[in-house]
XYZ file of C-alpha atoms in Angstrom:
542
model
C 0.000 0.000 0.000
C 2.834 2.499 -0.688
C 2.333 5.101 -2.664
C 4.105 5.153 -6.270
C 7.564 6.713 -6.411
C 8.479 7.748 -9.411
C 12.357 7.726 -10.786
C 13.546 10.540 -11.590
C 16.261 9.493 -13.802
C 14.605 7.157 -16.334
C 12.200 10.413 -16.835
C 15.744 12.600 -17.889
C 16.077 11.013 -21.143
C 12.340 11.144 -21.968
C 11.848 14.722 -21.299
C 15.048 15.755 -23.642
C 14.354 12.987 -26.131
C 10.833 15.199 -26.705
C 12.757 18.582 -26.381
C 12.300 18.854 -30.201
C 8.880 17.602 -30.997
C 7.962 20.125 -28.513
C 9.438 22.880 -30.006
C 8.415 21.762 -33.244
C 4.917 22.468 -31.369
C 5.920 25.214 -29.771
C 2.621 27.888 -30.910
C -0.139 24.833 -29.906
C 1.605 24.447 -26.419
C 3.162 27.736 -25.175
C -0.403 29.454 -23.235
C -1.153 32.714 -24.251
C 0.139 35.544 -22.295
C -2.301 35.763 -19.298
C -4.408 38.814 -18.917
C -3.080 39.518 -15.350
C -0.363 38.881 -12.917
C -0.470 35.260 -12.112
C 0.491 34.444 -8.153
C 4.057 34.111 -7.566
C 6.349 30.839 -8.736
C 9.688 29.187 -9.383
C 11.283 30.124 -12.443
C 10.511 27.544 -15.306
C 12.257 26.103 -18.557
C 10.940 26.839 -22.028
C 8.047 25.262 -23.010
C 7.857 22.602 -19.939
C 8.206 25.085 -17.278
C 9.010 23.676 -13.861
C 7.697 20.192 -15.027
C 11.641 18.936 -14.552
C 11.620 20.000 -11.263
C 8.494 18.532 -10.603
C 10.216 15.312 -11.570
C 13.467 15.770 -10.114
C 11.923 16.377 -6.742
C 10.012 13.756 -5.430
C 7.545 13.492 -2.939
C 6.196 16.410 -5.181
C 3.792 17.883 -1.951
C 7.405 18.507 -0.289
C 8.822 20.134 -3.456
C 6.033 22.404 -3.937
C 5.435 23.273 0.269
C 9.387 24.059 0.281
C 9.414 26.191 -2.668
C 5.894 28.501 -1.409
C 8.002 28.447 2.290
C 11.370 29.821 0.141
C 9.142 32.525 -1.475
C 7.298 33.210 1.437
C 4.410 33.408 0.100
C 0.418 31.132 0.783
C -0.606 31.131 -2.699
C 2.084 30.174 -5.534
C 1.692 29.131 -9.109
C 3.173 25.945 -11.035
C 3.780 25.303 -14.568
C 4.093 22.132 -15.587
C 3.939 22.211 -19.250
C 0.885 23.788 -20.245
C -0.538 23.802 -17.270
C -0.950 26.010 -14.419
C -0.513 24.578 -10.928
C -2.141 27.130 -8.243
C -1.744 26.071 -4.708
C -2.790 27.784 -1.687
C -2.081 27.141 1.861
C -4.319 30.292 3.714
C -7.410 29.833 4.839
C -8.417 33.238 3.699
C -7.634 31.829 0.133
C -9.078 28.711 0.363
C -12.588 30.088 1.921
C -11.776 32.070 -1.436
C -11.547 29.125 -3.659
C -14.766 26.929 -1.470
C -17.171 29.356 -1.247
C -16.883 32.566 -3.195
C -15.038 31.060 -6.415
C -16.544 27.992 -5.868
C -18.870 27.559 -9.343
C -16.430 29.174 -11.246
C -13.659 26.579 -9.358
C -15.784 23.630 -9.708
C -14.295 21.893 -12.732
C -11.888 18.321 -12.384
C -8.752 17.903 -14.570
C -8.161 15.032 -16.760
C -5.990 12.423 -15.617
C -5.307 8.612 -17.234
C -5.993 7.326 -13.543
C -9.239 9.177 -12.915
C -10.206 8.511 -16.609
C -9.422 4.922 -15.534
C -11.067 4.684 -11.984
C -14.027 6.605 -13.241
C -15.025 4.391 -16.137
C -14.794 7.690 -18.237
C -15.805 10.028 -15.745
C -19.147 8.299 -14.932
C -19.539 9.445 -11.274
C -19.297 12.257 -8.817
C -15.158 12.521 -7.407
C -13.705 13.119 -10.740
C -16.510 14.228 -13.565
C -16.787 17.588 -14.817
C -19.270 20.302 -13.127
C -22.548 20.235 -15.575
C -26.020 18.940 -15.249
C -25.005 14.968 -14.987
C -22.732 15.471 -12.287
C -25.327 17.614 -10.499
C -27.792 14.589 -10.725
C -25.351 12.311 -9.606
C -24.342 14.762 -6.546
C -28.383 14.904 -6.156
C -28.590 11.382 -5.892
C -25.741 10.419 -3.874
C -26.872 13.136 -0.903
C -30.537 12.768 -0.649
C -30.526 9.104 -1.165
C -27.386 6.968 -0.243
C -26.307 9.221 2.299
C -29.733 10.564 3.503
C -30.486 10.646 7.095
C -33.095 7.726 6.523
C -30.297 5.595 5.090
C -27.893 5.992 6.952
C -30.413 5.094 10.154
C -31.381 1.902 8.106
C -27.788 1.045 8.161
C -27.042 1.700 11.529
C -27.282 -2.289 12.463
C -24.722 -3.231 10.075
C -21.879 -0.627 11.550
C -22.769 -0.826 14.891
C -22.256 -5.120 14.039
C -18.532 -4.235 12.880
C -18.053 -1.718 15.604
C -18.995 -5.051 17.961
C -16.514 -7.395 15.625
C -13.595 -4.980 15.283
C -13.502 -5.060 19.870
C -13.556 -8.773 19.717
C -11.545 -9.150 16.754
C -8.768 -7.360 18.911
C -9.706 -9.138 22.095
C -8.899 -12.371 20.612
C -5.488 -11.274 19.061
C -2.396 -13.385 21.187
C -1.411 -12.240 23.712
C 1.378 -10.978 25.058
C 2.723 -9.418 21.920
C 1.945 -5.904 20.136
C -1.050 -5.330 17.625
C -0.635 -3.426 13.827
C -3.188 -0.804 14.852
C -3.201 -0.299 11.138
C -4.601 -3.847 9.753
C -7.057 -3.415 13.161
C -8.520 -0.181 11.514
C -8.515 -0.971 7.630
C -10.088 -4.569 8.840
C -12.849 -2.356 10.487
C -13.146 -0.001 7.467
C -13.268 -2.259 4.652
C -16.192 -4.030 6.549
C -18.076 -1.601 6.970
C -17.890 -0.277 3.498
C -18.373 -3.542 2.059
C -21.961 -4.193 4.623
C -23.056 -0.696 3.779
C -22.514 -1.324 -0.166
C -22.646 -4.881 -0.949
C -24.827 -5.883 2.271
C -22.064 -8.661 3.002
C -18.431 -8.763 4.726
C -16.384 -10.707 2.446
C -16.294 -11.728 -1.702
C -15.332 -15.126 -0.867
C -13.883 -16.954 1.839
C -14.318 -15.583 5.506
C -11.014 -15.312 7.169
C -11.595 -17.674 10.558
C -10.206 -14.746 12.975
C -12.726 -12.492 12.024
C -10.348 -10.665 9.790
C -10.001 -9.799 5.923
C -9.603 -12.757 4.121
C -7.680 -13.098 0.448
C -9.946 -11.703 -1.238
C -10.505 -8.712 0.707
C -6.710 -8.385 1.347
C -6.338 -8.250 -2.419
C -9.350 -5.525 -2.622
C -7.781 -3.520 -0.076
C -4.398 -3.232 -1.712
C -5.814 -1.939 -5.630
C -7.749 0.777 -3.763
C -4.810 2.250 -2.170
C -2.841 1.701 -5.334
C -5.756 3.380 -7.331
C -5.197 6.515 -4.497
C -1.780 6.468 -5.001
C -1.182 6.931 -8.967
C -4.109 9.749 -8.251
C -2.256 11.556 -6.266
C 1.429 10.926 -7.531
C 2.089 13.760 -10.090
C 2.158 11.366 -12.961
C 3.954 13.575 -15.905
C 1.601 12.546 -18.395
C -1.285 14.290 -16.879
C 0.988 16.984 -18.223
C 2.044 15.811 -21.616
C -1.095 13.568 -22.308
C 0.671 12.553 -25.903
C 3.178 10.445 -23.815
C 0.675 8.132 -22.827
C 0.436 4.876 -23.835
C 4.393 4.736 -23.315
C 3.617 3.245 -19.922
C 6.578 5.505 -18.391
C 8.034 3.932 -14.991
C 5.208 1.683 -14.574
C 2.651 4.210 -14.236
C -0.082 3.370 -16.128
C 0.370 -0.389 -15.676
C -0.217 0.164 -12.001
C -3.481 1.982 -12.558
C -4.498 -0.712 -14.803
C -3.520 -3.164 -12.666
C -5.954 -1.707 -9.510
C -8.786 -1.568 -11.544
C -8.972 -4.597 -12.999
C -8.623 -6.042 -9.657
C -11.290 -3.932 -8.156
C -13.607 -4.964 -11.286
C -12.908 -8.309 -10.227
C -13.911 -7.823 -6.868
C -17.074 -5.757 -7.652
C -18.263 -6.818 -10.864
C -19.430 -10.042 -9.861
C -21.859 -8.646 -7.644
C -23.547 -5.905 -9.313
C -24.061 -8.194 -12.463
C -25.850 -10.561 -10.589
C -27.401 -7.580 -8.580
C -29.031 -6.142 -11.187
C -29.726 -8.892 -12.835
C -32.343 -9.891 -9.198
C -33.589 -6.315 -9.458
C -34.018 -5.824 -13.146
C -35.216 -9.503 -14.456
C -36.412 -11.012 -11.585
C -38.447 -8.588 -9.877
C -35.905 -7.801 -6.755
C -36.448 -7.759 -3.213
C -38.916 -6.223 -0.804
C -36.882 -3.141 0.113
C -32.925 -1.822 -1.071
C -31.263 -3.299 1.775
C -28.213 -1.769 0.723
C -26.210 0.926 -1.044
C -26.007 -1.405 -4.285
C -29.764 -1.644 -4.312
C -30.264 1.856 -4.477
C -28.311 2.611 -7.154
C -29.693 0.049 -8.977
C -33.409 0.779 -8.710
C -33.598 4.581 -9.127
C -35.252 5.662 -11.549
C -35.335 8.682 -14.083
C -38.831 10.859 -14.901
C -39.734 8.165 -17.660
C -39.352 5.571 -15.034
C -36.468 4.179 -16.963
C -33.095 2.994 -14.847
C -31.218 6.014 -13.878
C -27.728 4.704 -14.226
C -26.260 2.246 -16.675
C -23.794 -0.856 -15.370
C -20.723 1.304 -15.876
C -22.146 4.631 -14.174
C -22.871 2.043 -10.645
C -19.511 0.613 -10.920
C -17.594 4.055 -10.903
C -19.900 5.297 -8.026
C -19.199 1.811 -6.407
C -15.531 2.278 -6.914
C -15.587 6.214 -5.551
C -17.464 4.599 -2.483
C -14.190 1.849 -2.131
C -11.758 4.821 -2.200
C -13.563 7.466 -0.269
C -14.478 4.497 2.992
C -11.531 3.959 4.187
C -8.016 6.292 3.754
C -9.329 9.197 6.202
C -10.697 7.014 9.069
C -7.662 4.672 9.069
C -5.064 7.291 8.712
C -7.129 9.632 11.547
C -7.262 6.593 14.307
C -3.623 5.141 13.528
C -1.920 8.361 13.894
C -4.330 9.574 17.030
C -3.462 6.464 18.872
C 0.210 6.927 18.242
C 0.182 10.595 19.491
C -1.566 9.714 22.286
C 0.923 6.933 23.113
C 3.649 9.581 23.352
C 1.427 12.033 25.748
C -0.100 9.205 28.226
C -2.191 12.357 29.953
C -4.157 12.515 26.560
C -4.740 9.056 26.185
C -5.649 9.322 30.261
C -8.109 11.966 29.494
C -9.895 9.970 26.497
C -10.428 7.420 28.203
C -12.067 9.327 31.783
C -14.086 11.081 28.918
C -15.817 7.377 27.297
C -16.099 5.990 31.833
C -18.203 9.628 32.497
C -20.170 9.182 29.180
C -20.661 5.415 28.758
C -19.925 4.083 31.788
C -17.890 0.313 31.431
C -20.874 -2.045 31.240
C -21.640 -0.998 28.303
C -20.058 -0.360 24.535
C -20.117 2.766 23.223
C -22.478 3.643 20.570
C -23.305 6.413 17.755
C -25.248 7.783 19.850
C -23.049 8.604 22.218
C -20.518 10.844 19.649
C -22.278 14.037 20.469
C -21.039 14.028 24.084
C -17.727 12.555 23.122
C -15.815 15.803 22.585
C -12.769 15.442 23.997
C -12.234 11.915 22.003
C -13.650 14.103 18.459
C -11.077 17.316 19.531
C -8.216 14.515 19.372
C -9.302 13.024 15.871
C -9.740 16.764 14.724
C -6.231 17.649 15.890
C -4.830 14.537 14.063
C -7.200 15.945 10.877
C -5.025 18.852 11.216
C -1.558 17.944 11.677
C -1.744 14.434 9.689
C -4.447 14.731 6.738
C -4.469 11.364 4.431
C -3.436 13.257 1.434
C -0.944 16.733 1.237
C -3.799 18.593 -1.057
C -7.417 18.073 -1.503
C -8.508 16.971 -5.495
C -7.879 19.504 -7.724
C -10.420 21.903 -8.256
C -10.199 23.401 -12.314
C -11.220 26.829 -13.260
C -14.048 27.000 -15.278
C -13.161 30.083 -16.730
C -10.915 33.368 -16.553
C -10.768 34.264 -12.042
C -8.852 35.611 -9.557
C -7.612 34.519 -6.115
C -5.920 36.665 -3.773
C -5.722 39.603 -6.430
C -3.811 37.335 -8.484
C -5.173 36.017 -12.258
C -6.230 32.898 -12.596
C -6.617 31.313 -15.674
C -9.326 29.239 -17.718
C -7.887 25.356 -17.132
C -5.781 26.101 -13.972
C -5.569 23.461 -11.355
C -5.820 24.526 -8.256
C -4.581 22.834 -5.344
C -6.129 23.710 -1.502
C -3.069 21.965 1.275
C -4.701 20.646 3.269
C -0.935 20.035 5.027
C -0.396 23.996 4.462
C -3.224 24.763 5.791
C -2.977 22.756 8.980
C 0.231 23.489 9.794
C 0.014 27.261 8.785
C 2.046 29.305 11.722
C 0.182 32.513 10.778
C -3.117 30.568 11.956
C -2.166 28.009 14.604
C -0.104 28.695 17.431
C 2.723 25.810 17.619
C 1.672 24.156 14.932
C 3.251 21.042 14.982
C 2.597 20.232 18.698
C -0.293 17.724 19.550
C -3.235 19.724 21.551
C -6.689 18.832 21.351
C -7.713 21.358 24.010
C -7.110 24.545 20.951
C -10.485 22.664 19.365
C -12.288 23.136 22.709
C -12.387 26.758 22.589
C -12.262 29.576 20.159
C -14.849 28.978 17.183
C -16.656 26.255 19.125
C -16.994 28.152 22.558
C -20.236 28.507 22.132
C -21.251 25.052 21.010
C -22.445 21.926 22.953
C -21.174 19.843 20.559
C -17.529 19.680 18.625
C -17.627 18.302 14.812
C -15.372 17.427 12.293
C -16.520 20.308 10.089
C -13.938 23.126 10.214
C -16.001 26.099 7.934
C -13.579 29.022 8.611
C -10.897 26.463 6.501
C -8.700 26.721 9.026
C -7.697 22.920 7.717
C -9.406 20.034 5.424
C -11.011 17.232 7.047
C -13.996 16.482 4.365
C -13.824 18.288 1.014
C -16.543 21.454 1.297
C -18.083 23.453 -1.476
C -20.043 22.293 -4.850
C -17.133 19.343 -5.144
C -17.702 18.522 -1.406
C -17.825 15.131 0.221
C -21.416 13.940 0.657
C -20.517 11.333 3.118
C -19.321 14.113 5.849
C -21.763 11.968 8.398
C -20.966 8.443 7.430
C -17.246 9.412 7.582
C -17.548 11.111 11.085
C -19.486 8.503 12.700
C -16.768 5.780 11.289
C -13.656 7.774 12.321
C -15.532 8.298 15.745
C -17.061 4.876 16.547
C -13.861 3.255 15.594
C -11.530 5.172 17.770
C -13.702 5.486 20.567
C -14.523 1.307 20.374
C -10.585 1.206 20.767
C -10.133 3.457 23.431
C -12.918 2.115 25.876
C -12.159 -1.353 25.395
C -8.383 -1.811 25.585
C -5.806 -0.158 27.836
C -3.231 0.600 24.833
C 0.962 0.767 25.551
C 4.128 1.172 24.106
C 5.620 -2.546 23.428
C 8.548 -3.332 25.836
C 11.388 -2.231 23.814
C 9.969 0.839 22.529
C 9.859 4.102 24.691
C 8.183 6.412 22.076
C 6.526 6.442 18.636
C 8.350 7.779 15.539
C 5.833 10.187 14.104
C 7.576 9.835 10.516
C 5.537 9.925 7.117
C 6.177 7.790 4.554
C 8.701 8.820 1.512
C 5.468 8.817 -0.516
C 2.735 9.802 1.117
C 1.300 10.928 4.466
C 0.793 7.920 6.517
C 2.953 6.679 8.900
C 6.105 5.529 7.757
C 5.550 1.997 9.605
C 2.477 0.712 10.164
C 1.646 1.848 14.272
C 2.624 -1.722 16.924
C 1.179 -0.948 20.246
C 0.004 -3.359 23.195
C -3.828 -3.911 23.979
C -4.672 -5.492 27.131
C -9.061 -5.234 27.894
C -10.503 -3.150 30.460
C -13.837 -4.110 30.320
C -15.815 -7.757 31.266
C -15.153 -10.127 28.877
C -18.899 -11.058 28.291
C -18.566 -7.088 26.894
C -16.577 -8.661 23.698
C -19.398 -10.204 21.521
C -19.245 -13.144 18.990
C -17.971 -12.180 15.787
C -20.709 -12.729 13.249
C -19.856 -11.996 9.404
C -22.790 -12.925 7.012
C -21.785 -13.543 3.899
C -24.902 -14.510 0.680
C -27.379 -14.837 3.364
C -25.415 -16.953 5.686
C -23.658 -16.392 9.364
C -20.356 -17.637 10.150
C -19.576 -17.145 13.640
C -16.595 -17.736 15.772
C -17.041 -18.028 18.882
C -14.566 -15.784 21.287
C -12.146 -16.883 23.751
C -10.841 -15.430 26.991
C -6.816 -15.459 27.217
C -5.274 -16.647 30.011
């Protein structure tokens, strides 16, 4: 699950080796002069303009961040080739960009990877603003993730939120637990109940875990995020594609087909019970709902391919945010034993310890949802949200913005901005108790003065805002109240290192779990899978 480094050597050659047929091409690819002064950048080559450097200097999020902290400045501009890179780490600028640009900042940019993952842009992440993509936005927020449906689903999280405890309970013991695997176990379950209505494709792993098949699933959707987000250079020179340069587009290829495999299967036969055979008494699931809406003629609203995209946005979107929040909360709260402390008096007062917490408990949990929102802030999933494209001629910040730019909101700038957080880089969940939620019962993970990213905002916003909350929430809060979590023997604090690559961890988080609650508090795991329960029964350690 590492994300895609690409070497920058084997690109040298390439880039010269096209030196001529670019000039050759010079008039179709040099942009016209812009109309106004574009926000500060690095100086760029002919033609390509800082596209070497973008290639030279890899992870590219560190690149760019290092060059806007050389220049001093919170809004910068990129060239790569024809186009224009604008990235912005104020939250001044980026309420700019969300909110008062937003419809004429609402566009996507074509990539071979969303082209790929989107079936030809045939759902909501990576389509183009116009009337489709409204209907699918329509669709996906006042049906899938309506209030109604997300009640109706409430059995099937609060079932994994029961399995992921035991699932950890049982673990050997003495001996440290991946904290990772615990939380992409609980998120890939829950995705897969809340879409598919069942835990596994296949085989149920006997622990309760992911089993092959799952494993396999898991892997091409964070391969699919990571050639998204990798810079691939021939987003920027589209004509090189096809030349499959340093494995990129194999890797893509590769994730998708695996996904279809995994997905395919069941929507066929899917819609083949809802559209030949009369379906079921009620959508059960995410699945069915896509497959039985219906357009004003009464006709299917989406074809095969337009489900599988949305199924495969739903895949991607599940899972990076919670498991990256709850891995990297637990490890700073490893290193500062009074926050840990402090979560855990919070879930006694509120729950009590004869009990497991529940969803309905989060709105009283605000200690435990200041912690995730700190670790929101100071380790977001991704460096920059999607790219947002200009629709037409703008400005941000005074500067000119031009029809086609990308533009790129940090979500690392913005949380670790000194000019809006005082020491940014320490751990404090206390600054979310105060300030702009003084006044409120109730903490969220919404942040609308953009002071950082947790959910994207604006037209291109993320619809699942509640689903994603309640996951991230429920899953670190089940941790928390039923385990007692340490350090491992030989280890006296946590390395908070990102990867090379990305923004996870650099190594996967190995801390000690030992319950604090009555074992008849750790139910069976049950997984249903095609209408049938496999259940293993629990075990007490000695």
């Amino acid at each position: 699950m590492s994300m895609t480094i690409i070497n920058p050597s084997s690109f040298t050659l390439v880039i010269f080796s096209f030196t001529l047929v670019l000039a050759l091409g010079m008039l179709s690819l040099i942009a016209k002069k812009p109309k106004g002064q574009l926000p500060p950048g690095p100086r760029g080559w002919p033609i390509i303009g800082n596209l070497f450097h973008m290639i030279m200097n890899r992870p590219v999020h560190v690149w760019i961040h290092r060059c806007m902290e050389d220049m001093q400045t919170e809004i910068a501009c990129f060239r790569f080739a024809r186009v224009r890179v604008i990235t912005v780490t104020s939250s001044e600028i980026a309420r700019e960009v969300l909110r008062e640009k937003d419809e004429a900042l609402a566009d996507r940019s074509e990539s071979y990877s969303s082209n790929l993952i989107s079936h030809g842009y045939k759902e909501i992440v990576f389509s183009s603003y116009g009337e489709n993509w409204k209907l699918m936005k329509k669709m996906m927020t006042t049906k899938l993730m309506s209030p109604t449906t997300l009640n109706k689903t409430l059995g099937d999280r609060t079932l994994e939120a029961d399995n992921i405890v035991t699932y950890v309970f049982n673990l050997p013991r003495p001996g440290s637990i991946n904290v990772r695997d615990v939380a992409l176990t609980y998120c890939h379950a829950v995705m897969m109940r809340m879409m598919f209505g069942q835990r596994h494709f296949d085989v149920a792993a006997e622990d309760g875990g992911l089993g092959p098949k799952e494993k396999e699933h898991m892997d091409a959707i964070y391969q699919a995020l990571d050639c998204f987000f990798c810079f691939n250079v021939t987003d920027y020179l589209p004509f090189l594609r096809g030349w499959n340069i340093d494995n990129e587009e194999e890797e893509v290829r590769e994730a998708v087909d695996i996904l279809n495999r995994c997905n395919d299967p069941i929507i066929h036969e899917r819609m083949h019970l809802w559209r030949n055979k009369g379906g079921k008494e009620t959508e059960e699931d995410w699945l069915d709902i896509l497959i039985t809406l219906k357009d004003d003629q009464g006709m299917p609203l989406f074809t095969f391919d337009e489900i599988r995209a949305q199924c495969k946005d739903i895949n991607v979107a599940s899972i990076d945010n919670t498991m990256n929040n709850v891995e990297w909360t637990i490890a700073e709260m490893l290193n500062n034993p009074g926050i840990l402390e402090k979560a855990t008096n919070e879930l006694d007062v509120v729950v009590g310890k004869d009990r497991l917490v529940q969803e309905s408990d989060i709105p009283q949990l605000n200690y435990i949802k200041a912690c995730s929102r700190e670790s929101f802030r100071l380790h977001p999933a991704n460096a920059f949200m999607p790219p947002h494209g200009a629709r037409q001629d703008t400005t941000l910040a005074g500067y000119f913005v031009p029809k086609g730019s990308q533009i790129l909101v940090s979500r690392l700038g913005l949380g670790r901005n000194p000019n809006i957080w005082d020491e940014p880089n320490v751990f404090k969940p206390e600054r979310h108790l105060a300030g702009h939620v003084r006044n409120s019962m109730d903490v969220t993970l919404m942040e609308p003065e953009m002071r950082f990213v947790i959910f994207s905002t604006g037209r291109r916003g993320c619809a699942g805002t509640k689903i994603g909350t309640s996951m991230t929430i429920m899953l670190l809060a089940r941790l928390l109240q039923g385990f007692e979590w340490t350090l491992p023997n030989d280890t006296s604090q946590v390395e908070l290192v990102t990867a090379d690559s990305n923004l996870f961890m650099a190594k996967p988080l190995l801390a000690c779990a030992k319950p604090r609650l009555a074992p008849t508090l750790y139910p069976k795991i049950q997984v249903y899978n095609s209408e049938k329960l496999f259940s293993w029964k629990n075990y007490q350690h000695m």
